[in-house]
Amino acid sequence: MAKANAETIQNPIVYERADPWVYLHSDGYYYFTGSVPGYQSIELRRAKSLNELEDAERKTVWQAHESGPMSELIWAPEIHFIADKWYIYFAASDNEEIRNENHHHRMFVIENNASDPFEGEWEEKGQVITQFESFSLDATVFEHQEKLYYVWAQQDPRIPGNSNLYLSEMENPWTLKGKQLLLSIPEYPWEQIGFMVNEGPAVLKRNGKIFITYSGSATDENYAMGLLWTDENSDLLNGFSWHKSQEPVFQTSERNSQYGPGHNSFTKGADGEDILVYHARPEKNQVGDPLANPNRHAVAQPFTWDEKGFPVFGEPVANNKLEMKVN
């Protein structure tokens, strides 16, 4: 098993930011986005180290509309750098309370042509249209063999549950093209606690394989991460190319007081080590809708690889800051 450098990361790296996304750019900055409590804006942060993100330079780069499909519940933004432009993918709804086939999340993208994403203007490129209209969210993108791919979660009324994972090639960073593959459904018991959910995909390419982590079950202490994988030379849009772990690969650690770890991203540490970034709660959700509880904090920790070339995420680490605070 390859050993990761155990850099001392002060966790949580960011307080009260669920769905954390960290991107290490060529300028040496870690760019951070996540769901902002109140769900009315997209905030961007940057720092030269993970430990500096909590008190880092920050900017609100986009604000929810007064009404319409981009006015409520702004969830899970991700920042990507594609063909020398910046993109932020996110989900939004038109109603904070009504959630049915007509009033629920859809996926959107904004673009910035400036070399510095803290400068320039963010242009709305509109909704990312899928082959059928329904609840959809948590999109991520990745490039492979000179093609751009989009992975997201969406509800299909013909399939029991809240959301499945889908994969499509992209014509450009805001338009899908061709076949859309049903990649994974919440079929195992660990994916069905509270809600039947597959969501929050993140892509990791290594050792001749493409891995996709994702999260399942309700967003309380039952939230956990699963793993999909395929050979890098396979047809990514052929469902038979993909494999799925029957058990979660990362889940609640009661002894370390990290509950419901999930909706992760990947980055690199100061010495090039692989880092898993995820949100978790320091306690079980006590009452009410866990989505209304802002105590999901962003946590980062190194991970390793086994002799077969698969990631080994281990157990969620305990928070090690002397005092907890909220923003």
Short mmCIF file of C-alpha atoms in Angstrom, two decimals:
data_model
loop_
_atom_site.label_atom_id
_atom_site.label_comp_id
_atom_site.label_asym_id
_atom_site.label_seq_id
_atom_site.Cartn_x
_atom_site.Cartn_y
_atom_site.Cartn_z
CA MET A 1 0.00 0.00 0.00
CA ALA A 2 1.37 3.40 -0.96
CA LYS A 3 1.77 5.69 2.02
CA ALA A 4 0.39 9.22 2.01
CA ASN A 5 2.29 12.07 3.58
CA ALA A 6 0.56 12.87 6.85
CA GLU A 7 0.46 16.66 6.54
CA THR A 8 -1.12 18.24 9.56
CA ILE A 9 -4.45 19.58 8.36
CA GLN A 10 -6.44 21.67 10.82
CA ASN A 11 -9.99 20.37 10.56
CA PRO A 12 -12.56 21.52 9.81
CA ILE A 13 -10.89 23.42 7.00
CA VAL A 14 -14.09 25.47 6.53
CA TYR A 15 -17.04 25.70 8.91
CA GLU A 16 -20.67 25.39 7.85
CA ARG A 17 -20.04 24.60 4.21
CA ALA A 18 -21.70 21.42 3.00
CA ASP A 19 -20.86 19.90 -0.40
CA PRO A 20 -17.26 21.20 -0.33
CA TRP A 21 -15.41 21.50 -3.61
CA VAL A 22 -11.66 22.23 -3.65
CA TYR A 23 -9.74 22.84 -6.86
CA LEU A 24 -5.95 23.40 -6.84
CA HIS A 25 -5.16 25.63 -9.81
CA SER A 26 -1.85 26.17 -11.62
CA ASP A 27 -1.51 29.55 -9.87
CA GLY A 28 -0.93 27.72 -6.58
CA TYR A 29 -4.28 28.66 -5.06
CA TYR A 30 -6.84 26.29 -3.61
CA TYR A 31 -10.23 27.49 -4.85
CA PHE A 32 -13.13 26.51 -2.59
CA THR A 33 -16.88 26.52 -3.05
CA GLY A 34 -19.68 24.91 -1.05
CA SER A 35 -23.33 25.32 -0.16
CA VAL A 36 -23.77 28.57 1.79
CA PRO A 37 -26.35 28.39 4.62
CA GLY A 38 -29.53 30.13 3.52
CA TYR A 39 -28.85 28.79 0.01
CA GLN A 40 -29.04 32.18 -1.73
CA SER A 41 -25.56 32.74 -3.10
CA ILE A 42 -22.37 31.26 -4.50
CA GLU A 43 -19.25 32.13 -2.54
CA LEU A 44 -15.72 31.60 -3.84
CA ARG A 45 -12.65 31.43 -1.58
CA ARG A 46 -8.98 30.97 -2.28
CA ALA A 47 -5.83 30.38 -0.26
CA LYS A 48 -2.35 28.96 -0.72
CA SER A 49 -3.01 26.16 1.78
CA LEU A 50 -6.00 24.13 2.94
CA ASN A 51 -5.50 25.40 6.49
CA GLU A 52 -5.93 29.00 5.33
CA LEU A 53 -9.31 28.51 3.63
CA GLU A 54 -11.39 29.27 6.72
CA ASP A 55 -10.08 32.83 6.94
CA ALA A 56 -9.26 33.17 3.24
CA GLU A 57 -10.04 35.85 0.71
CA ARG A 58 -13.63 35.34 -0.35
CA LYS A 59 -16.14 36.81 -2.75
CA THR A 60 -19.82 36.29 -3.52
CA VAL A 61 -19.66 35.74 -7.27
CA TRP A 62 -23.34 35.10 -7.92
CA GLN A 63 -26.61 35.85 -6.14
CA ALA A 64 -29.94 34.05 -6.47
CA HIS A 65 -32.62 35.73 -8.57
CA GLU A 66 -35.63 37.38 -6.95
CA SER A 67 -37.92 34.79 -8.55
CA GLY A 68 -37.90 32.02 -11.11
CA PRO A 69 -35.95 28.77 -11.47
CA MET A 70 -32.70 30.22 -10.06
CA SER A 71 -34.19 31.89 -6.98
CA GLU A 72 -34.14 29.31 -4.17
CA LEU A 73 -32.03 26.54 -2.61
CA ILE A 74 -28.72 27.20 -4.35
CA TRP A 75 -26.89 23.93 -3.74
CA ALA A 76 -23.49 22.34 -4.29
CA PRO A 77 -21.53 24.74 -6.51
CA GLU A 78 -18.34 23.43 -8.14
CA ILE A 79 -15.67 25.52 -9.85
CA HIS A 80 -13.83 24.10 -12.89
CA PHE A 81 -11.25 25.48 -15.31
CA ILE A 82 -11.97 24.30 -18.87
CA ALA A 83 -10.29 25.53 -22.06
CA ASP A 84 -8.92 28.63 -20.32
CA LYS A 85 -12.28 29.66 -18.89
CA TRP A 86 -13.82 29.30 -15.45
CA TYR A 87 -17.14 27.54 -14.90
CA ILE A 88 -19.25 27.05 -11.82
CA TYR A 89 -21.88 24.32 -11.89
CA PHE A 90 -24.70 24.42 -9.34
CA ALA A 91 -28.32 23.46 -8.73
CA ALA A 92 -31.23 25.80 -8.00
CA SER A 93 -34.96 25.68 -7.47
CA ASP A 94 -37.89 28.07 -7.83
CA ASN A 95 -39.51 27.32 -4.49
CA GLU A 96 -38.06 26.81 -1.02
CA GLU A 97 -40.87 24.56 0.20
CA ILE A 98 -42.76 22.96 -2.69
CA ARG A 99 -40.87 20.00 -4.13
CA ASN A 100 -42.68 18.11 -6.84
CA GLU A 101 -42.23 17.43 -10.55
CA ASN A 102 -42.74 21.09 -11.42
CA HIS A 103 -41.02 22.76 -8.46
CA HIS A 104 -37.66 21.28 -7.75
CA HIS A 105 -33.98 21.60 -8.56
CA ARG A 106 -32.49 21.92 -12.01
CA MET A 107 -28.83 22.33 -12.97
CA PHE A 108 -27.17 25.53 -14.16
CA VAL A 109 -23.74 26.88 -15.09
CA ILE A 110 -22.04 30.28 -15.09
CA GLU A 111 -18.87 31.22 -17.02
CA ASN A 112 -16.03 33.67 -16.46
CA ASN A 113 -13.50 34.50 -19.21
CA ALA A 114 -11.04 36.28 -16.91
CA SER A 115 -7.79 34.56 -15.99
CA ASP A 116 -8.56 35.39 -12.34
CA PRO A 117 -12.01 34.13 -11.25
CA PHE A 118 -12.16 36.86 -8.61
CA GLU A 119 -12.14 39.36 -11.48
CA GLY A 120 -14.21 39.63 -14.66
CA GLU A 121 -17.92 38.94 -14.98
CA TRP A 122 -19.78 35.70 -14.41
CA GLU A 123 -22.17 35.09 -17.30
CA GLU A 124 -25.19 32.82 -16.89
CA LYS A 125 -25.06 30.10 -19.56
CA GLY A 126 -28.44 28.75 -18.50
CA GLN A 127 -29.81 25.35 -17.55
CA VAL A 128 -27.98 22.19 -18.50
CA ILE A 129 -30.72 20.35 -20.36
CA THR A 130 -31.00 16.59 -19.92
CA GLN A 131 -33.14 14.16 -21.91
CA PHE A 132 -36.07 14.45 -19.52
CA GLU A 133 -37.17 17.16 -17.08
CA SER A 134 -37.09 16.26 -13.40
CA PHE A 135 -35.33 16.92 -10.11
CA SER A 136 -31.60 17.11 -10.94
CA LEU A 137 -28.51 18.36 -9.12
CA ASP A 138 -24.87 17.78 -8.06
CA ALA A 139 -23.24 17.95 -11.47
CA THR A 140 -19.51 17.53 -11.92
CA VAL A 141 -17.38 17.43 -15.07
CA PHE A 142 -14.16 15.73 -16.13
CA GLU A 143 -12.01 15.50 -19.24
CA HIS A 144 -10.83 12.20 -20.66
CA GLN A 145 -9.15 11.41 -23.96
CA GLU A 146 -9.94 14.88 -25.29
CA LYS A 147 -13.63 14.60 -24.44
CA LEU A 148 -15.58 16.44 -21.77
CA TYR A 149 -18.01 14.44 -19.63
CA TYR A 150 -20.81 15.42 -17.25
CA VAL A 151 -21.92 13.33 -14.26
CA TRP A 152 -25.02 14.25 -12.27
CA ALA A 153 -27.87 13.06 -10.07
CA GLN A 154 -31.46 13.01 -11.34
CA GLN A 155 -34.82 11.53 -10.46
CA ASP A 156 -36.55 9.21 -12.89
CA PRO A 157 -40.25 8.67 -12.10
CA ARG A 158 -39.94 5.14 -13.50
CA ILE A 159 -37.25 4.20 -10.92
CA PRO A 160 -38.04 4.13 -7.18
CA GLY A 161 -36.10 6.66 -5.13
CA ASN A 162 -34.96 10.26 -5.08
CA SER A 163 -32.05 10.24 -7.52
CA ASN A 164 -29.79 8.12 -9.71
CA LEU A 165 -26.43 8.91 -11.30
CA TYR A 166 -26.12 9.67 -15.02
CA LEU A 167 -23.20 10.22 -17.40
CA SER A 168 -23.06 12.07 -20.72
CA GLU A 169 -20.52 13.52 -23.10
CA MET A 170 -20.68 17.30 -23.55
CA GLU A 171 -20.80 19.38 -26.72
CA ASN A 172 -19.44 22.32 -24.70
CA PRO A 173 -19.28 23.11 -20.97
CA TRP A 174 -23.02 23.87 -20.79
CA THR A 175 -24.53 21.48 -23.38
CA LEU A 176 -24.88 17.69 -23.33
CA LYS A 177 -24.77 15.58 -26.48
CA GLY A 178 -25.48 12.02 -27.50
CA LYS A 179 -26.27 9.13 -25.21
CA GLN A 180 -27.01 9.64 -21.52
CA LEU A 181 -26.04 6.59 -19.49
CA LEU A 182 -27.89 5.53 -16.34
CA LEU A 183 -24.78 4.90 -14.28
CA SER A 184 -26.04 3.88 -10.84
CA ILE A 185 -29.25 3.56 -8.86
CA PRO A 186 -29.65 3.28 -5.04
CA GLU A 187 -29.93 -0.49 -5.01
CA TYR A 188 -28.10 -1.52 -1.80
CA PRO A 189 -29.44 -1.12 1.76
CA TRP A 190 -26.76 1.41 2.74
CA GLU A 191 -27.95 3.71 -0.12
CA GLN A 192 -31.60 3.63 1.02
CA ILE A 193 -31.62 4.80 4.65
CA GLY A 194 -34.09 7.65 5.04
CA PHE A 195 -34.15 8.26 1.30
CA MET A 196 -33.12 6.22 -1.73
CA VAL A 197 -30.29 8.39 -3.03
CA ASN A 198 -27.26 8.41 -5.30
CA GLU A 199 -25.82 11.94 -5.54
CA GLY A 200 -22.71 14.09 -5.16
CA PRO A 201 -20.39 12.39 -7.70
CA ALA A 202 -16.66 13.21 -7.85
CA VAL A 203 -14.15 11.84 -10.36
CA LEU A 204 -10.65 10.49 -9.71
CA LYS A 205 -8.39 9.21 -12.51
CA ARG A 206 -5.48 6.99 -11.50
CA ASN A 207 -3.76 3.66 -12.11
CA GLY A 208 -5.41 3.07 -15.47
CA LYS A 209 -8.89 3.52 -14.04
CA ILE A 210 -11.57 6.15 -13.70
CA PHE A 211 -13.19 6.19 -10.27
CA ILE A 212 -16.41 7.97 -9.34
CA THR A 213 -17.25 8.41 -5.70
CA TYR A 214 -20.79 9.38 -4.76
CA SER A 215 -23.02 9.65 -1.69
CA GLY A 216 -26.11 7.74 -0.62
CA SER A 217 -28.99 7.81 1.90
CA ALA A 218 -30.38 10.79 3.82
CA THR A 219 -28.06 13.67 4.72
CA ASP A 220 -28.00 12.81 8.44
CA GLU A 221 -25.59 10.37 10.12
CA ASN A 222 -26.57 7.69 7.59
CA TYR A 223 -24.98 9.55 4.67
CA ALA A 224 -22.04 7.58 3.27
CA MET A 225 -19.85 7.28 0.18
CA GLY A 226 -19.83 4.62 -2.52
CA LEU A 227 -17.49 3.85 -5.39
CA LEU A 228 -17.85 3.18 -9.13
CA TRP A 229 -14.97 2.41 -11.47
CA THR A 230 -14.05 1.50 -15.03
CA ASP A 231 -10.94 0.93 -17.12
CA GLU A 232 -9.64 4.17 -18.64
CA ASN A 233 -9.72 2.69 -22.16
CA SER A 234 -13.27 1.37 -21.92
CA ASP A 235 -16.34 2.87 -23.57
CA LEU A 236 -17.47 5.17 -20.76
CA LEU A 237 -21.02 5.30 -22.09
CA ASN A 238 -21.43 1.53 -22.07
CA GLY A 239 -23.06 0.52 -18.81
CA PHE A 240 -21.26 -2.85 -18.87
CA SER A 241 -17.95 -1.00 -18.56
CA TRP A 242 -18.71 0.14 -15.03
CA HIS A 243 -18.39 -1.67 -11.70
CA LYS A 244 -19.83 -0.78 -8.31
CA SER A 245 -18.86 -1.53 -4.74
CA GLN A 246 -21.65 -3.23 -2.79
CA GLU A 247 -20.51 -1.63 0.47
CA PRO A 248 -19.79 2.00 1.34
CA VAL A 249 -16.14 3.03 1.12
CA PHE A 250 -16.40 5.89 3.65
CA GLN A 251 -18.95 6.27 6.43
CA THR A 252 -19.74 7.66 9.89
CA SER A 253 -17.07 7.40 12.59
CA GLU A 254 -18.71 7.64 16.00
CA ARG A 255 -15.39 7.43 17.83
CA ASN A 256 -14.10 10.45 15.87
CA SER A 257 -17.42 12.31 15.99
CA GLN A 258 -17.75 12.62 12.24
CA TYR A 259 -21.31 11.83 11.18
CA GLY A 260 -22.61 11.44 7.64
CA PRO A 261 -19.40 12.07 5.69
CA GLY A 262 -19.97 12.61 2.00
CA HIS A 263 -20.43 14.82 -1.04
CA ASN A 264 -16.69 14.85 -1.51
CA SER A 265 -14.07 16.28 -3.82
CA PHE A 266 -10.40 15.48 -4.41
CA THR A 267 -7.30 17.64 -4.33
CA LYS A 268 -3.56 17.50 -3.63
CA GLY A 269 -1.70 18.35 -0.43
CA ALA A 270 1.41 20.50 -0.03
CA ASP A 271 3.68 17.55 -0.82
CA GLY A 272 1.57 16.18 -3.67
CA GLU A 273 -0.30 13.67 -1.54
CA ASP A 274 -3.88 12.77 -2.41
CA ILE A 275 -6.47 14.54 -0.27
CA LEU A 276 -10.14 13.67 0.25
CA VAL A 277 -12.38 16.65 1.04
CA TYR A 278 -15.89 16.02 2.38
CA HIS A 279 -18.52 17.39 4.70
CA ALA A 280 -19.53 15.80 8.00
CA ARG A 281 -21.47 16.69 11.13
CA PRO A 282 -19.85 16.68 14.60
CA GLU A 283 -22.96 15.04 16.04
CA LYS A 284 -26.06 13.20 14.91
CA ASN A 285 -28.91 15.33 13.61
CA GLN A 286 -31.10 15.89 16.66
CA VAL A 287 -34.43 16.99 15.25
CA GLY A 288 -36.11 18.13 12.04
CA ASP A 289 -34.90 18.16 8.47
CA PRO A 290 -31.11 17.65 8.45
CA LEU A 291 -30.89 19.94 5.40
CA ALA A 292 -31.98 22.80 7.67
CA ASN A 293 -29.14 22.11 10.10
CA PRO A 294 -26.02 24.06 9.02
CA ASN A 295 -23.54 22.01 11.09
CA ARG A 296 -21.97 20.22 8.13
CA HIS A 297 -18.33 21.31 8.06
CA ALA A 298 -15.67 20.78 5.38
CA VAL A 299 -13.01 18.26 6.40
CA ALA A 300 -9.85 17.20 4.54
CA GLN A 301 -7.60 14.19 5.01
CA PRO A 302 -4.96 12.26 3.05
CA PHE A 303 -5.81 8.87 1.60
CA THR A 304 -3.79 5.98 0.22
CA TRP A 305 -3.94 3.33 -2.50
CA ASP A 306 -3.99 -0.47 -2.27
CA GLU A 307 -1.97 -2.98 -4.28
CA LYS A 308 -4.78 -3.26 -6.85
CA GLY A 309 -4.67 0.48 -7.53
CA PHE A 310 -7.87 1.36 -5.66
CA PRO A 311 -8.26 4.30 -3.27
CA VAL A 312 -8.31 3.54 0.46
CA PHE A 313 -10.11 6.33 2.27
CA GLY A 314 -9.94 4.85 5.75
CA GLU A 315 -11.94 6.39 8.58
CA PRO A 316 -13.03 10.03 8.95
CA VAL A 317 -10.50 11.86 11.09
CA ALA A 318 -11.41 13.68 14.29
CA ASN A 319 -11.59 17.46 14.18
CA ASN A 320 -8.42 18.86 15.73
CA LYS A 321 -9.06 22.59 16.07
CA LEU A 322 -9.04 23.75 19.66
CA GLU A 323 -12.40 25.43 19.43
CA MET A 324 -15.30 25.12 17.07
CA LYS A 325 -16.82 28.25 15.63
CA VAL A 326 -19.44 29.13 13.04
CA ASN A 327 -19.51 31.82 10.38
#
